[in-house]
Amino acid sequence: MPALEMLNVFRRDRKNRALITLAGEIDQVSAPLVSAALERCLREGIRTIDVDLTPVTFCDCSGLNAFLDAAHRTIVANGSLRLHHPPSTLTRILTLTGTGPLLLGPPDPAMSPPRPERPAGSPPAPQLSLVHGGIGRPGAPMSAVSGGAL
C-alpha cells in the first residue's frame, strides 16, 4: 500500500496571480506534486506565483530543485515566482547553494549588516562569482561536497 503523501497544496488565484500554500514535508516523494502545482499555474496563464511555505516543516534539495525549475519556467514565460517564509532546512540549503536571491528576491539593503571599513592601503577583498551553480572565485577550482545531511 502506498504511503500517504505528507504534503498538502492549496491555491488561491487573483487575476493572473496565484498564492500557493504548501503544508507538510517537501522531499523526493512530494516534490513532483510541488512541480505539478507550479506548472499548472503557468499552463493556466498565471504569471506571478507566490509560494507560502509557513506550514512547511521540512524541505530538502528535491524541493529546491522543484522551485528552481519552476522559477526558470516562470521567467521564460515572463513571470515571477517568489518563496515566502521558508523553513530552516530550506533556508540553509538556499544559503549553502547561493540560490536565495533567485527564489526569495534580492536581499533587503535595510536588513543587511553594515560593511566593515577597510583600512587605507589594504588589498581589496577577493570578488566572488557564480561558478557552475556554486559560489567561488572566477577560474578557481570548486571543491566537491559529498555525504552528510543538510
PDB file of C-alpha atoms in Angstrom:
ATOM      1  CA  MET A   1       0.000   0.000   0.000  1.00  0.00           C
ATOM      2  CA  PRO A   2       1.494   3.411  -0.940  1.00  0.00           C
ATOM      3  CA  ALA A   3       2.337   5.818   1.846  1.00  0.00           C
ATOM      4  CA  LEU A   4       0.061   8.808   2.304  1.00  0.00           C
ATOM      5  CA  GLU A   5       1.517  11.999   0.918  1.00  0.00           C
ATOM      6  CA  MET A   6       2.782  14.253   3.648  1.00  0.00           C
ATOM      7  CA  LEU A   7       2.210  17.463   1.660  1.00  0.00           C
ATOM      8  CA  ASN A   8      -0.943  19.481   1.048  1.00  0.00           C
ATOM      9  CA  VAL A   9      -1.176  22.109  -1.697  1.00  0.00           C
ATOM     10  CA  PHE A  10      -3.643  24.984  -1.530  1.00  0.00           C
ATOM     11  CA  ARG A  11      -4.089  27.529  -4.327  1.00  0.00           C
ATOM     12  CA  ARG A  12      -5.836  30.891  -4.403  1.00  0.00           C
ATOM     13  CA  ASP A  13      -5.942  32.891  -7.657  1.00  0.00           C
ATOM     14  CA  ARG A  14      -6.401  36.592  -8.142  1.00  0.00           C
ATOM     15  CA  LYS A  15      -6.479  37.554 -11.826  1.00  0.00           C
ATOM     16  CA  ASN A  16      -3.059  36.491 -13.209  1.00  0.00           C
ATOM     17  CA  ARG A  17      -1.518  35.976  -9.752  1.00  0.00           C
ATOM     18  CA  ALA A  18      -1.604  32.852  -7.572  1.00  0.00           C
ATOM     19  CA  LEU A  19      -0.812  32.186  -3.948  1.00  0.00           C
ATOM     20  CA  ILE A  20       0.279  28.593  -3.442  1.00  0.00           C
ATOM     21  CA  THR A  21       0.389  27.497   0.194  1.00  0.00           C
ATOM     22  CA  LEU A  22       2.267  24.279   0.868  1.00  0.00           C
ATOM     23  CA  ALA A  23       1.801  22.428   4.150  1.00  0.00           C
ATOM     24  CA  GLY A  24       3.833  19.448   5.321  1.00  0.00           C
ATOM     25  CA  GLU A  25       7.118  17.989   4.096  1.00  0.00           C
ATOM     26  CA  ILE A  26       8.746  18.515   0.708  1.00  0.00           C
ATOM     27  CA  ASP A  27      11.084  15.682  -0.226  1.00  0.00           C
ATOM     28  CA  GLN A  28      11.827  13.308  -3.083  1.00  0.00           C
ATOM     29  CA  VAL A  29       8.354  11.788  -2.842  1.00  0.00           C
ATOM     30  CA  SER A  30       6.352  15.035  -2.638  1.00  0.00           C
ATOM     31  CA  ALA A  31       8.487  17.351  -4.823  1.00  0.00           C
ATOM     32  CA  PRO A  32       6.723  16.182  -8.034  1.00  0.00           C
ATOM     33  CA  LEU A  33       3.436  17.402  -6.502  1.00  0.00           C
ATOM     34  CA  VAL A  34       5.031  20.834  -5.993  1.00  0.00           C
ATOM     35  CA  SER A  35       6.299  20.854  -9.595  1.00  0.00           C
ATOM     36  CA  ALA A  36       2.886  19.877 -10.946  1.00  0.00           C
ATOM     37  CA  ALA A  37       1.081  22.599  -8.966  1.00  0.00           C
ATOM     38  CA  LEU A  38       3.502  25.300 -10.133  1.00  0.00           C
ATOM     39  CA  GLU A  39       3.440  24.065 -13.758  1.00  0.00           C
ATOM     40  CA  ARG A  40      -0.361  24.102 -13.733  1.00  0.00           C
ATOM     41  CA  CYS A  41      -0.321  27.784 -12.762  1.00  0.00           C
ATOM     42  CA  LEU A  42       1.768  28.592 -15.839  1.00  0.00           C
ATOM     43  CA  ARG A  43      -0.427  26.492 -18.136  1.00  0.00           C
ATOM     44  CA  GLU A  44      -3.465  28.400 -16.875  1.00  0.00           C
ATOM     45  CA  GLY A  45      -1.904  31.802 -17.602  1.00  0.00           C
ATOM     46  CA  ILE A  46      -0.736  32.722 -14.115  1.00  0.00           C
ATOM     47  CA  ARG A  47       2.458  34.791 -14.374  1.00  0.00           C
ATOM     48  CA  THR A  48       3.021  35.848 -10.760  1.00  0.00           C
ATOM     49  CA  ILE A  49       3.338  32.981  -8.306  1.00  0.00           C
ATOM     50  CA  ASP A  50       3.832  33.470  -4.583  1.00  0.00           C
ATOM     51  CA  VAL A  51       4.584  30.345  -2.566  1.00  0.00           C
ATOM     52  CA  ASP A  52       3.820  30.496   1.153  1.00  0.00           C
ATOM     53  CA  LEU A  53       5.961  27.957   2.989  1.00  0.00           C
ATOM     54  CA  THR A  54       4.896  28.917   6.522  1.00  0.00           C
ATOM     55  CA  PRO A  55       3.306  25.495   7.238  1.00  0.00           C
ATOM     56  CA  VAL A  56       6.167  23.527   5.629  1.00  0.00           C
ATOM     57  CA  THR A  57       8.052  21.547   8.269  1.00  0.00           C
ATOM     58  CA  PHE A  58      10.830  20.145   6.059  1.00  0.00           C
ATOM     59  CA  CYS A  59      12.268  20.745   2.591  1.00  0.00           C
ATOM     60  CA  ASP A  60      15.298  19.008   1.084  1.00  0.00           C
ATOM     61  CA  CYS A  61      17.208  19.514  -2.171  1.00  0.00           C
ATOM     62  CA  SER A  62      14.404  17.793  -4.123  1.00  0.00           C
ATOM     63  CA  GLY A  63      12.172  20.688  -3.150  1.00  0.00           C
ATOM     64  CA  LEU A  64      14.885  23.196  -4.038  1.00  0.00           C
ATOM     65  CA  ASN A  65      15.198  21.611  -7.492  1.00  0.00           C
ATOM     66  CA  ALA A  66      11.424  21.816  -7.980  1.00  0.00           C
ATOM     67  CA  PHE A  67      11.429  25.501  -7.039  1.00  0.00           C
ATOM     68  CA  LEU A  68      14.445  26.335  -9.221  1.00  0.00           C
ATOM     69  CA  ASP A  69      12.926  24.544 -12.222  1.00  0.00           C
ATOM     70  CA  ALA A  70       9.590  26.316 -11.703  1.00  0.00           C
ATOM     71  CA  ALA A  71      11.342  29.683 -11.307  1.00  0.00           C
ATOM     72  CA  HIS A  72      13.197  29.117 -14.577  1.00  0.00           C
ATOM     73  CA  ARG A  73       9.980  28.187 -16.412  1.00  0.00           C
ATOM     74  CA  THR A  74       8.210  31.194 -14.914  1.00  0.00           C
ATOM     75  CA  ILE A  75      10.972  33.587 -16.011  1.00  0.00           C
ATOM     76  CA  VAL A  76      10.870  32.129 -19.554  1.00  0.00           C
ATOM     77  CA  ALA A  77       7.108  32.857 -19.536  1.00  0.00           C
ATOM     78  CA  ASN A  78       7.840  36.483 -18.460  1.00  0.00           C
ATOM     79  CA  GLY A  79       6.601  35.884 -14.948  1.00  0.00           C
ATOM     80  CA  SER A  80       7.967  35.696 -11.421  1.00  0.00           C
ATOM     81  CA  LEU A  81       7.994  33.130  -8.648  1.00  0.00           C
ATOM     82  CA  ARG A  82       8.840  34.026  -5.051  1.00  0.00           C
ATOM     83  CA  LEU A  83       9.081  31.878  -1.932  1.00  0.00           C
ATOM     84  CA  HIS A  84       7.856  33.317   1.359  1.00  0.00           C
ATOM     85  CA  HIS A  85       8.667  32.125   4.895  1.00  0.00           C
ATOM     86  CA  PRO A  86      10.855  29.106   4.013  1.00  0.00           C
ATOM     87  CA  PRO A  87      11.536  26.547   6.772  1.00  0.00           C
ATOM     88  CA  SER A  88      15.006  26.479   8.323  1.00  0.00           C
ATOM     89  CA  THR A  89      16.004  23.392   6.295  1.00  0.00           C
ATOM     90  CA  LEU A  90      15.326  25.202   3.022  1.00  0.00           C
ATOM     91  CA  THR A  91      16.886  28.442   4.259  1.00  0.00           C
ATOM     92  CA  ARG A  92      20.085  26.538   4.987  1.00  0.00           C
ATOM     93  CA  ILE A  93      20.118  24.924   1.520  1.00  0.00           C
ATOM     94  CA  LEU A  94      19.433  28.304  -0.122  1.00  0.00           C
ATOM     95  CA  THR A  95      22.329  29.818   1.803  1.00  0.00           C
ATOM     96  CA  LEU A  96      24.729  26.971   1.017  1.00  0.00           C
ATOM     97  CA  THR A  97      23.881  26.999  -2.688  1.00  0.00           C
ATOM     98  CA  GLY A  98      23.670  30.772  -3.082  1.00  0.00           C
ATOM     99  CA  THR A  99      20.233  30.458  -4.686  1.00  0.00           C
ATOM    100  CA  GLY A 100      18.329  32.547  -2.148  1.00  0.00           C
ATOM    101  CA  PRO A 101      18.209  35.689  -4.327  1.00  0.00           C
ATOM    102  CA  LEU A 102      16.721  33.670  -7.203  1.00  0.00           C
ATOM    103  CA  LEU A 103      13.807  32.409  -5.132  1.00  0.00           C
ATOM    104  CA  LEU A 104      13.432  34.886  -2.282  1.00  0.00           C
ATOM    105  CA  GLY A 105      14.213  38.040  -4.208  1.00  0.00           C
ATOM    106  CA  PRO A 106      17.164  40.345  -3.727  1.00  0.00           C
ATOM    107  CA  PRO A 107      18.281  40.945  -0.146  1.00  0.00           C
ATOM    108  CA  ASP A 108      16.790  43.994   1.529  1.00  0.00           C
ATOM    109  CA  PRO A 109      19.630  46.533   1.974  1.00  0.00           C
ATOM    110  CA  ALA A 110      17.942  47.839   5.112  1.00  0.00           C
ATOM    111  CA  MET A 111      18.347  44.374   6.674  1.00  0.00           C
ATOM    112  CA  SER A 112      21.976  43.873   5.630  1.00  0.00           C
ATOM    113  CA  PRO A 113      24.655  44.309   8.292  1.00  0.00           C
ATOM    114  CA  PRO A 114      26.935  47.295   7.745  1.00  0.00           C
ATOM    115  CA  ARG A 115      30.139  46.565   5.840  1.00  0.00           C
ATOM    116  CA  PRO A 116      33.298  46.928   7.897  1.00  0.00           C
ATOM    117  CA  GLU A 117      35.536  49.676   6.660  1.00  0.00           C
ATOM    118  CA  ARG A 118      38.762  48.557   5.002  1.00  0.00           C
ATOM    119  CA  PRO A 119      41.901  50.229   6.369  1.00  0.00           C
ATOM    120  CA  ALA A 120      43.633  52.522   3.894  1.00  0.00           C
ATOM    121  CA  GLY A 121      46.235  50.693   1.812  1.00  0.00           C
ATOM    122  CA  SER A 122      44.883  47.201   2.465  1.00  0.00           C
ATOM    123  CA  PRO A 123      44.176  44.980  -0.561  1.00  0.00           C
ATOM    124  CA  PRO A 124      40.573  44.677  -1.727  1.00  0.00           C
ATOM    125  CA  ALA A 125      38.607  41.585  -0.763  1.00  0.00           C
ATOM    126  CA  PRO A 126      38.519  38.856  -3.443  1.00  0.00           C
ATOM    127  CA  GLN A 127      35.487  39.035  -5.729  1.00  0.00           C
ATOM    128  CA  LEU A 128      33.170  36.030  -5.700  1.00  0.00           C
ATOM    129  CA  SER A 129      31.042  34.955  -8.619  1.00  0.00           C
ATOM    130  CA  LEU A 130      28.623  32.214  -9.500  1.00  0.00           C
ATOM    131  CA  VAL A 131      30.602  29.276 -10.937  1.00  0.00           C
ATOM    132  CA  HIS A 132      28.814  26.152 -12.167  1.00  0.00           C
ATOM    133  CA  GLY A 133      25.944  26.595  -9.727  1.00  0.00           C
ATOM    134  CA  GLY A 134      28.154  27.359  -6.723  1.00  0.00           C
ATOM    135  CA  ILE A 135      29.958  30.327  -5.297  1.00  0.00           C
ATOM    136  CA  GLY A 136      33.668  30.593  -5.907  1.00  0.00           C
ATOM    137  CA  ARG A 137      36.448  32.745  -7.251  1.00  0.00           C
ATOM    138  CA  PRO A 138      36.416  33.055 -11.045  1.00  0.00           C
ATOM    139  CA  GLY A 139      38.726  30.427 -12.541  1.00  0.00           C
ATOM    140  CA  ALA A 140      39.362  28.722  -9.185  1.00  0.00           C
ATOM    141  CA  PRO A 141      38.553  25.011  -8.880  1.00  0.00           C
ATOM    142  CA  MET A 142      35.482  24.140  -6.858  1.00  0.00           C
ATOM    143  CA  SER A 143      35.755  21.606  -4.086  1.00  0.00           C
ATOM    144  CA  ALA A 144      33.229  18.797  -4.112  1.00  0.00           C
ATOM    145  CA  VAL A 145      30.925  18.166  -1.198  1.00  0.00           C
ATOM    146  CA  SER A 146      29.512  14.722  -0.678  1.00  0.00           C
ATOM    147  CA  GLY A 147      27.770  12.767   2.015  1.00  0.00           C
ATOM    148  CA  GLY A 148      26.123  14.058   5.127  1.00  0.00           C
ATOM    149  CA  ALA A 149      22.714  15.623   5.571  1.00  0.00           C
ATOM    150  CA  LEU A 150      21.885  19.242   5.082  1.00  0.00           C
TER     151      LEU A 150
END
